[in-house]
Coordinates of C-alpha atoms in Angstrom, one line a residue:
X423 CA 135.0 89.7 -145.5
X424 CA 137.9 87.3 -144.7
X425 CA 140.2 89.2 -142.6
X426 CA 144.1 88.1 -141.3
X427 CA 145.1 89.2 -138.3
X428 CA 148.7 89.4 -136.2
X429 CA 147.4 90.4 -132.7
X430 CA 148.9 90.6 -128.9
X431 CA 147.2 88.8 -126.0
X432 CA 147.4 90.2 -122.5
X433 CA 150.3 88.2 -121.8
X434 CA 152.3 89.7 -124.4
X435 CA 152.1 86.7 -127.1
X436 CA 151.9 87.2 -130.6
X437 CA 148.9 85.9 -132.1
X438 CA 147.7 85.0 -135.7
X439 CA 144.7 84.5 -137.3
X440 CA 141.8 85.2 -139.3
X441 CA 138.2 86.6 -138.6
X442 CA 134.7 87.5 -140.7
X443 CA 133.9 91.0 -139.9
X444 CA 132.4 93.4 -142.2
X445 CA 135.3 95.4 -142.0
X446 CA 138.7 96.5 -140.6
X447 CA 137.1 98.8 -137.8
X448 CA 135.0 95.6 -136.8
X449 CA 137.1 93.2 -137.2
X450 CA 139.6 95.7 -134.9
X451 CA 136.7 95.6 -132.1
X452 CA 135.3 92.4 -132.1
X453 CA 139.8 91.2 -131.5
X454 CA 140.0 93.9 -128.7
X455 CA 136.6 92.5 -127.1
X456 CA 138.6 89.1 -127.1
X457 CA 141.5 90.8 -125.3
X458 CA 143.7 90.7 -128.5
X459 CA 145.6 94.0 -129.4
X460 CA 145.7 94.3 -132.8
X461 CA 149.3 95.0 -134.7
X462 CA 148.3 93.7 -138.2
X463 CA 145.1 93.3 -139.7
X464 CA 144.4 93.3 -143.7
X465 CA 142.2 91.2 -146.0
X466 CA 143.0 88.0 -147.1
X467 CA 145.6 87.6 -150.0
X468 CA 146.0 91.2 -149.5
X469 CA 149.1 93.4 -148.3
X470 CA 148.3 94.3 -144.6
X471 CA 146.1 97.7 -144.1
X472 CA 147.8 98.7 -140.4
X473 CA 150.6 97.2 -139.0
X474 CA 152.2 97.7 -135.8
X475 CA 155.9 97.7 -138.4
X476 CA 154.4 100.2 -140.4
X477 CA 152.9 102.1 -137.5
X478 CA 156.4 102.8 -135.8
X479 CA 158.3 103.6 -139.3
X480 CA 155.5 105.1 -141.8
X481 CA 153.4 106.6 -139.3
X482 CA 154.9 109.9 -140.9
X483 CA 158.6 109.6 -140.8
X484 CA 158.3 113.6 -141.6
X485 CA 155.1 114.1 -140.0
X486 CA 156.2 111.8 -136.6
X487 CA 157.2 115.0 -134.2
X488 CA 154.7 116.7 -135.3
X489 CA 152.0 113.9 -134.9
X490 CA 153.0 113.5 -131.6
X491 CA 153.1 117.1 -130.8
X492 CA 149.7 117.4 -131.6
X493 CA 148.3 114.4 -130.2
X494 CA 150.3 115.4 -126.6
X495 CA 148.5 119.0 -126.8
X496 CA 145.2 117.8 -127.7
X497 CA 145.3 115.3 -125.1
X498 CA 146.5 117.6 -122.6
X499 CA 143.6 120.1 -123.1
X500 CA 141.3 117.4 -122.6
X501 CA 142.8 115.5 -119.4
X502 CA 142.8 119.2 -118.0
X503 CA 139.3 119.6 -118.4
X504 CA 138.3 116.5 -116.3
X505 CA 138.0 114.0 -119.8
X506 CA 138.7 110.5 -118.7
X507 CA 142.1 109.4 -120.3
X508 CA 140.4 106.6 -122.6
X509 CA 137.5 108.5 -123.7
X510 CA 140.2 111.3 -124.7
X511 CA 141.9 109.0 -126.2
X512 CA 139.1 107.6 -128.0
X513 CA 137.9 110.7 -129.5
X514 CA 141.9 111.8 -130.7
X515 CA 141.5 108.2 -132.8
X516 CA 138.4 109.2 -134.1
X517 CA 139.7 112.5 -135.5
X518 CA 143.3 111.2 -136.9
X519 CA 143.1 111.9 -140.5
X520 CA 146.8 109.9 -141.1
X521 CA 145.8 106.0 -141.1
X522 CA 148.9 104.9 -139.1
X523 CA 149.0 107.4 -136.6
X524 CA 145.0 106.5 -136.0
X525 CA 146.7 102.6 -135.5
X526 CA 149.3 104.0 -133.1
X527 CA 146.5 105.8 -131.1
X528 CA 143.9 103.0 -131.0
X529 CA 146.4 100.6 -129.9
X530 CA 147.4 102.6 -127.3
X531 CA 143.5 102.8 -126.3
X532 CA 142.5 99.3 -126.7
X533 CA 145.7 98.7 -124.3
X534 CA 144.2 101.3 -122.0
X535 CA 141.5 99.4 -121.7
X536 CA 143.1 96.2 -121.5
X537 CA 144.4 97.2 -117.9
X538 CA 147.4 98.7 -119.0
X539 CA 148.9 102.2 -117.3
X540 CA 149.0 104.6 -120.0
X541 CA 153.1 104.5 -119.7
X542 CA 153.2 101.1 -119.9
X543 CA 150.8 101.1 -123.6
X544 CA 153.1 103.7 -124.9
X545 CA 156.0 101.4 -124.4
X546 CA 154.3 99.5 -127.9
X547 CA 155.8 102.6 -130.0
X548 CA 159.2 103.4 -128.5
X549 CA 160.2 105.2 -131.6
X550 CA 156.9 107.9 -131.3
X551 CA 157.4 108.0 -127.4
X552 CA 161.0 107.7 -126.2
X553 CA 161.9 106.9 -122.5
X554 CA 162.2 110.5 -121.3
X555 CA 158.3 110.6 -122.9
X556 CA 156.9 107.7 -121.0
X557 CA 158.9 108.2 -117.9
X558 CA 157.8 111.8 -117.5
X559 CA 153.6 110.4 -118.0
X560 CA 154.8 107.6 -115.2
X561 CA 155.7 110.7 -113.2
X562 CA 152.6 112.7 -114.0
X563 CA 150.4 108.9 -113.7
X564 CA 152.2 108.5 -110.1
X565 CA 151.5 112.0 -108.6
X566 CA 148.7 112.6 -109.6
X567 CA 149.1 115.5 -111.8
X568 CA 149.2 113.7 -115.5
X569 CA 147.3 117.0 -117.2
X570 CA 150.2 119.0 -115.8
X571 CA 153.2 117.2 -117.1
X572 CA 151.6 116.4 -120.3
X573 CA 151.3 120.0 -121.2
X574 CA 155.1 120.0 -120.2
X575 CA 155.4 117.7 -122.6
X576 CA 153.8 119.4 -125.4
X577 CA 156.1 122.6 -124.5
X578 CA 159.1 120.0 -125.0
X579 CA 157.9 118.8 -128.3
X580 CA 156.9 122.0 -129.2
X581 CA 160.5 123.6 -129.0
X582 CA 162.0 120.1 -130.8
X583 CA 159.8 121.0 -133.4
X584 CA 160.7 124.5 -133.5
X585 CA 164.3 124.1 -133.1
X586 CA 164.1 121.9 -136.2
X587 CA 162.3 124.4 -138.3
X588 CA 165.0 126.7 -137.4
X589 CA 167.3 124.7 -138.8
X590 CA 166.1 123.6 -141.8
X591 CA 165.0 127.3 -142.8
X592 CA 168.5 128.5 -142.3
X593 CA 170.1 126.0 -144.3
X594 CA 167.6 125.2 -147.2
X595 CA 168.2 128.4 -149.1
X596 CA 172.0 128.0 -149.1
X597 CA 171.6 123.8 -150.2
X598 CA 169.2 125.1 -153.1
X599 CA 171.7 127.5 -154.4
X600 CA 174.7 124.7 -153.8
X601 CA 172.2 122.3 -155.9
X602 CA 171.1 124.9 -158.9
X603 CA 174.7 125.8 -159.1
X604 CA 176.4 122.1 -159.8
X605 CA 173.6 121.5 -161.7
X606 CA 173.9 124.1 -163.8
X607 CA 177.9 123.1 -163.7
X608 CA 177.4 119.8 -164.3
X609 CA 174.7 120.4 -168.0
X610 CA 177.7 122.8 -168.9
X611 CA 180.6 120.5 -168.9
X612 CA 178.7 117.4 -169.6
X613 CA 176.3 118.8 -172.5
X614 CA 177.2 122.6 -173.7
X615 CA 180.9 122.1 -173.4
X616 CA 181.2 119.0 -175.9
X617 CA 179.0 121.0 -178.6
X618 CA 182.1 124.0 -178.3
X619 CA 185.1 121.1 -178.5
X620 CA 183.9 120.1 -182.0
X621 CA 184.1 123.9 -182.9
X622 CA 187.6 124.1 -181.4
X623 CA 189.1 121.4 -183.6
X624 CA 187.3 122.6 -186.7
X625 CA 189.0 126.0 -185.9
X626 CA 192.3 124.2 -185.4
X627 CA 193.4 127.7 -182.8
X628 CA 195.6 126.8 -179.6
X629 CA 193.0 126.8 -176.4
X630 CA 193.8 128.2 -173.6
X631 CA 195.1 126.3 -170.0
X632 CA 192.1 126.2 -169.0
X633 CA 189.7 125.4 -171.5
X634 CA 192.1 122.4 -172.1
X635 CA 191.1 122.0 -168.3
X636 CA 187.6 121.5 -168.8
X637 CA 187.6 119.7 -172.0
X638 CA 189.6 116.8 -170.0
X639 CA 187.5 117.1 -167.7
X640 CA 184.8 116.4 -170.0
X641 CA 186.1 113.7 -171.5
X642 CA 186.6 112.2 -168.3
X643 CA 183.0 112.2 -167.4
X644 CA 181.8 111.3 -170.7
X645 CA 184.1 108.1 -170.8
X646 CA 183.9 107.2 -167.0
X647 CA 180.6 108.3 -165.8
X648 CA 179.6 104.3 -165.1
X649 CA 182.9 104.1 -163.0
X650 CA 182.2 107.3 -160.7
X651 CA 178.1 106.6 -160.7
X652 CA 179.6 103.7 -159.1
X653 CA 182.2 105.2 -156.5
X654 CA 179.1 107.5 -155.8
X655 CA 177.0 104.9 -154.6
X656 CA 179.6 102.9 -153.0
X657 CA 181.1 106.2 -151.4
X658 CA 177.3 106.7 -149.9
X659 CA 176.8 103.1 -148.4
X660 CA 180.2 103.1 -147.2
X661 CA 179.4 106.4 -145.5
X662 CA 175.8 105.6 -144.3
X663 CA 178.0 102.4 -142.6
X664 CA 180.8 104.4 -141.4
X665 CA 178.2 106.7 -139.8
X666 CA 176.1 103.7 -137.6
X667 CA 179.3 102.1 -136.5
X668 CA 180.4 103.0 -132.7
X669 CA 183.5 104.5 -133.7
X670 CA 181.9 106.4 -137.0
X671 CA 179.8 107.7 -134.6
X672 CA 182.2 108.9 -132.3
X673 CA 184.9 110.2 -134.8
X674 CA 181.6 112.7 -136.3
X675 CA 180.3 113.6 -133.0
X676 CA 184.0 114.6 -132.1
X677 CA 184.8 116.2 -135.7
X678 CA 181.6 118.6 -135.5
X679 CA 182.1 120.1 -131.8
X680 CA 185.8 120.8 -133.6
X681 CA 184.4 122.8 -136.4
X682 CA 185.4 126.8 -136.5
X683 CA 182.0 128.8 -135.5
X684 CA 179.7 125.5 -136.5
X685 CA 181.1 123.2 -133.6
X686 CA 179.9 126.2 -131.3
X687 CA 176.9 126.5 -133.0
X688 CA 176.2 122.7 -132.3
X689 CA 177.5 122.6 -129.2
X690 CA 174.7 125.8 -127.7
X691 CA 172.6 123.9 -129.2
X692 CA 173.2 120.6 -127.6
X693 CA 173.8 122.4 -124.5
X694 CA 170.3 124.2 -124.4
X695 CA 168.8 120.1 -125.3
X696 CA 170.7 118.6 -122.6
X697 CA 169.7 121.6 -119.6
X698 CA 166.1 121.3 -121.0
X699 CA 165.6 117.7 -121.0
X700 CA 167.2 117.7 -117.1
X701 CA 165.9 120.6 -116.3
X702 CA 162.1 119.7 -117.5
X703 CA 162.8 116.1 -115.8
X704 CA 164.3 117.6 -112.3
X705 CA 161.1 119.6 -112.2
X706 CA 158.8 117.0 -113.0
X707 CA 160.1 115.4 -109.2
X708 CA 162.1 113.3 -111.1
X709 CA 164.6 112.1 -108.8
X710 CA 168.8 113.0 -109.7
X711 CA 170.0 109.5 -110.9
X712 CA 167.1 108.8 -113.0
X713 CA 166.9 111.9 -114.6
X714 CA 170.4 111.8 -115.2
X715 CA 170.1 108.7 -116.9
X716 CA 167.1 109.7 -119.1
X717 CA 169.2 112.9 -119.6
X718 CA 172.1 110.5 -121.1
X719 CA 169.8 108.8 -123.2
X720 CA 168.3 111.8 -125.1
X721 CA 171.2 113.5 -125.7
X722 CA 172.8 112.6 -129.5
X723 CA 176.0 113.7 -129.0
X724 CA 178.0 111.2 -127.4
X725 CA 180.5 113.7 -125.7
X726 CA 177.5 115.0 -123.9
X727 CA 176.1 111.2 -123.3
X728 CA 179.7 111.0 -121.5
X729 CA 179.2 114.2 -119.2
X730 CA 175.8 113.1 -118.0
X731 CA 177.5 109.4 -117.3
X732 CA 179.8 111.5 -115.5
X733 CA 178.0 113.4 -113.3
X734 CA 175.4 110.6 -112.7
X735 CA 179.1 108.6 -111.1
X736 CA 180.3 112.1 -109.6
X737 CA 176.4 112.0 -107.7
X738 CA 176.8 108.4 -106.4
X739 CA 180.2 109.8 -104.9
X740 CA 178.6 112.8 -103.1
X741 CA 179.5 115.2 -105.4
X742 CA 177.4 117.7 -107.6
X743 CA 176.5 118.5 -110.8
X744 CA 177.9 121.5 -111.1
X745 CA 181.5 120.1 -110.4
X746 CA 181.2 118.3 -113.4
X747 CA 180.0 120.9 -115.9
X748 CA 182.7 123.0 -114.6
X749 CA 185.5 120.7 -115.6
X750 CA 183.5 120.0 -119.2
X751 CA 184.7 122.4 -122.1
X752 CA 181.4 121.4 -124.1
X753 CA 179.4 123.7 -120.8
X754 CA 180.0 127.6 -121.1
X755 CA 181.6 128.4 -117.0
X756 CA 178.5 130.6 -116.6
X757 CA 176.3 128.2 -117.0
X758 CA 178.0 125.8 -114.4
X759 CA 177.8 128.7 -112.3
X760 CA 174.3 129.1 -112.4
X761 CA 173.8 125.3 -111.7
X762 CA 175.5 125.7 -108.6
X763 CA 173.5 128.5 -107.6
X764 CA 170.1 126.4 -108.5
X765 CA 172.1 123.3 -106.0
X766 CA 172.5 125.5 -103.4
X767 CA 169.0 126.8 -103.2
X768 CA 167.3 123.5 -104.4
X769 CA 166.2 124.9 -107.2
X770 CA 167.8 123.1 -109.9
X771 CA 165.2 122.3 -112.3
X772 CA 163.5 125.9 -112.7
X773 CA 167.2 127.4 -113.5
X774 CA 167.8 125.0 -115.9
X775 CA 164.4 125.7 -117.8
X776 CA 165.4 129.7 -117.5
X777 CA 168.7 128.8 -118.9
X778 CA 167.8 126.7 -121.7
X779 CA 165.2 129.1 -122.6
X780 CA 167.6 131.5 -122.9
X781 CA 170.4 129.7 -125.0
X782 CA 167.3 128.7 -127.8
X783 CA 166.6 132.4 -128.0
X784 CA 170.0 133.0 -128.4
X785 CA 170.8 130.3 -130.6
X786 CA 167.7 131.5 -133.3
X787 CA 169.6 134.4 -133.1
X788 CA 173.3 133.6 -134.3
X789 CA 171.6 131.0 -136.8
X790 CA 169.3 133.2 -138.5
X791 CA 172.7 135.9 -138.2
X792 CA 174.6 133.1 -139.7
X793 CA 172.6 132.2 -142.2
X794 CA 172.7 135.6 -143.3
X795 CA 176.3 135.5 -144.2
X796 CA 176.7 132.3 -145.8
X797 CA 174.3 133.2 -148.5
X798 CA 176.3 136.0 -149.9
X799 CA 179.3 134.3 -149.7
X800 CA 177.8 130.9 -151.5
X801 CA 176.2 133.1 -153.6
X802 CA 179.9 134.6 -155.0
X803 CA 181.7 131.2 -154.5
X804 CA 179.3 129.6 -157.2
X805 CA 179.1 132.8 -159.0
X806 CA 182.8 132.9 -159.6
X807 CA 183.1 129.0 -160.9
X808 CA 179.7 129.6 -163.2
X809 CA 181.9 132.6 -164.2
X810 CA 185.3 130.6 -164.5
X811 CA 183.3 128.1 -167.2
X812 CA 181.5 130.2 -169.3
X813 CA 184.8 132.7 -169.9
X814 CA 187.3 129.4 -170.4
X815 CA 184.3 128.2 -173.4
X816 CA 184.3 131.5 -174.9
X817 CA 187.9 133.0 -174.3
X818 CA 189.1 130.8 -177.4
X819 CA 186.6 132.6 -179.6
X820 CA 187.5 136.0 -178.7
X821 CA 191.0 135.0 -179.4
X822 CA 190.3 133.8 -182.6
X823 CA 188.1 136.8 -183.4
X824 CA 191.0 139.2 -182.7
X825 CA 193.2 137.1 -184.8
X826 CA 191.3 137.5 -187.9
X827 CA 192.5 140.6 -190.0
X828 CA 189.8 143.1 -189.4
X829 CA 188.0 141.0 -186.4
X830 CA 189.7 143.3 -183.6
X831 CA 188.2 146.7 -185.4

């Protein structure tokens, strides 16, 4: 078959073409034996089948951690037991069941064996493998101990993973209730409410403050639903911008660490990322500047981006970590004390795993306690304006029951 093909030379140029092969997978060796890296290969006249674009975005937006979790453990086992790093590779391709992710790994193997440092190919997916990821494999590649650090690796992943599962456990029961119950608002006044206003002016009886209320309210929808389907949408773009601007950003990253119990809720968690990620990098024989700067780049918060900045400036002056953490309100004082003990005894990068691994234990704790709570309370909240409907639709009928000789007895 005629094939089209968007490849990358050794030098880093984009290439495009076509080729006769009997199929992708040849067409794919027959490029690398060339020296061409393939990032887009499909048949003629047809959309492309892998693509490098669709490798970095599709390669399960969902599934991405986890791919990369899996692939890190896997690959860890096998470096450990003596596997070359290409063959390993090699046989992780063969056994990808998800078509992009097999395209992320065999483009990382063909560039393997293109002469590349296995840091250096990883630098093709930045959004799989971020700079803390392929800085801690240049550490591992340099010192010789690449099985080690990629099982620390898989640890780090591991907890991101978890971490997010934690999350999204604790909160999806509450956001399914808050969706059943506006849902269930939302058919009442838009559907079942109308059907009961037609009985109401049949009966000609004086309604209640707030079934007048609802039956505005009603109205409203029915006559201006187009006009707030539209503020919806524009209210949601106009959010999703506000959000990737610089000072979106930094008014919500602010506004959270302010909310009562949730901003300290964030903030351990941030807090346990941030130790982690330096603690996992200090470790690794890092050295200080560079791991602060890795540190900076991995945390999401940009108060916290502006205490690593800090301390990276406070370490160029002579001064320590420590200092700065002490000074921070986003750092609990005990754990700037137990930096300064890790300083002193030049042992930084163990205490910081300890404590890390103590604030995510402590963190699943007050989440799942949390989580606990709100469901009650959501629970009565939505109870109560459920409640609030239905009696304001049926408190005019009682009353005209009970004004009807006879209707009260």
């Amino acid at each position: 078959m005629n094939l089209v093909y968007e490849a990358m030379d050794k030098s880093g140029q984009i290439v495009s073409d076509s080729i006769e092969a009997a199929d992708v997978h040849e067409a794919t060796e027959m490029l690398r034996r060339e020296g061409l890296f393939v990032t887009e290969l499909s048949e003629a006249g047809m959309k492309p089948l892998a693509s490098r674009k669709n490798s970095r975005t599709a390669a399960g937006k969902g599934n991405q951690l986890k791919n990369v979790a899996m692939f890190t453990r896997q690959l860890s086992v096998l470096v450990s037991t003596g596997t070359p790093l290409v063959q390993a590779i090699g046989a992780l391709e063969k056994q990808s069941k998800n078509e992009n992710w097999r395209v992320v790994v065999s483009t990382i193997r063909q560039r393997l064996e293109g002469g590349d440092s296995f840091s250096k190919a990883l630098e093709v997916f930045p959004r799989h493998f971020d700079s803390i990821y392929r800085s801690l494999i240049e550490a591992g590649e340099f010192g010789g101990h690449l099985d080690e650090m990629l099982t620390r690796l898989a640890k780090l992943t591991q907890n991101r993973i978890r971490v997010r599962n934690i999350v999204i456990g604790a909160m999806a029961y509450p956001l399914i209730l808050i969706v059943v119950a506006f849902s269930v608002l939302g058919i009442m006044i838009g559907f079942v409410l109308p059907r009961f206003a037609g009985l109401f002016e049949t009966l000609d009886a004086p309604l209640p403050p707030t079934t007048l209320m609802l039956l505005s309210l009603s109205d409203l929808i029915k006559s201006y639903w187009w006009a707030m389907m539209f503020g919806a949408v524009a209210g949601v773009f106009g959010w999703l911008s506000f959000c990737r601007s610089q000072f979106g950003k930094r008014s919500i990253d602010s506004l959270i660490l302010k909310i009562p119990t949730f901003g300290a809720i964030f903030r351990n968690f941030a807090t346990a990322r941030m130790i982690r990620l330096l603690g996992i990098l200090l470790d690794s024989r890092v050295p200080l500047l560079d791991a602060l700067n890795l540190t900076r780049e991995g945390c999401k918060n940009f108060r916290y981006s502006e205490l690593i900045a800090e301390a990276g400036e406070a370490v160029t002056r002579g001064e320590n970590v420590s200092m700065v953490m002490a000074r921070s309100d986003l750092v609990d004082p005990t754990i700037a004390e137990a930096l300064r003990c890790g300083e002193q005894t030049g042992q930084m990068g163990s205490v910081l795993l300890t404590i890390s691994d103590f604030l995510d234990e402590e963190n699943e704790v007050v989440l799942k306690s949390l989580s606990s709570i709100i469901e009650p309370i959501i629970l009565i909240v939505l109870g109560v304006l459920v409640g609030f409907v239905a009696v304001s639709m049926f408190m005019p009928l009682f009353d005209i029951t009970a004004a009807v000789p006879g209707g009260g007895g």
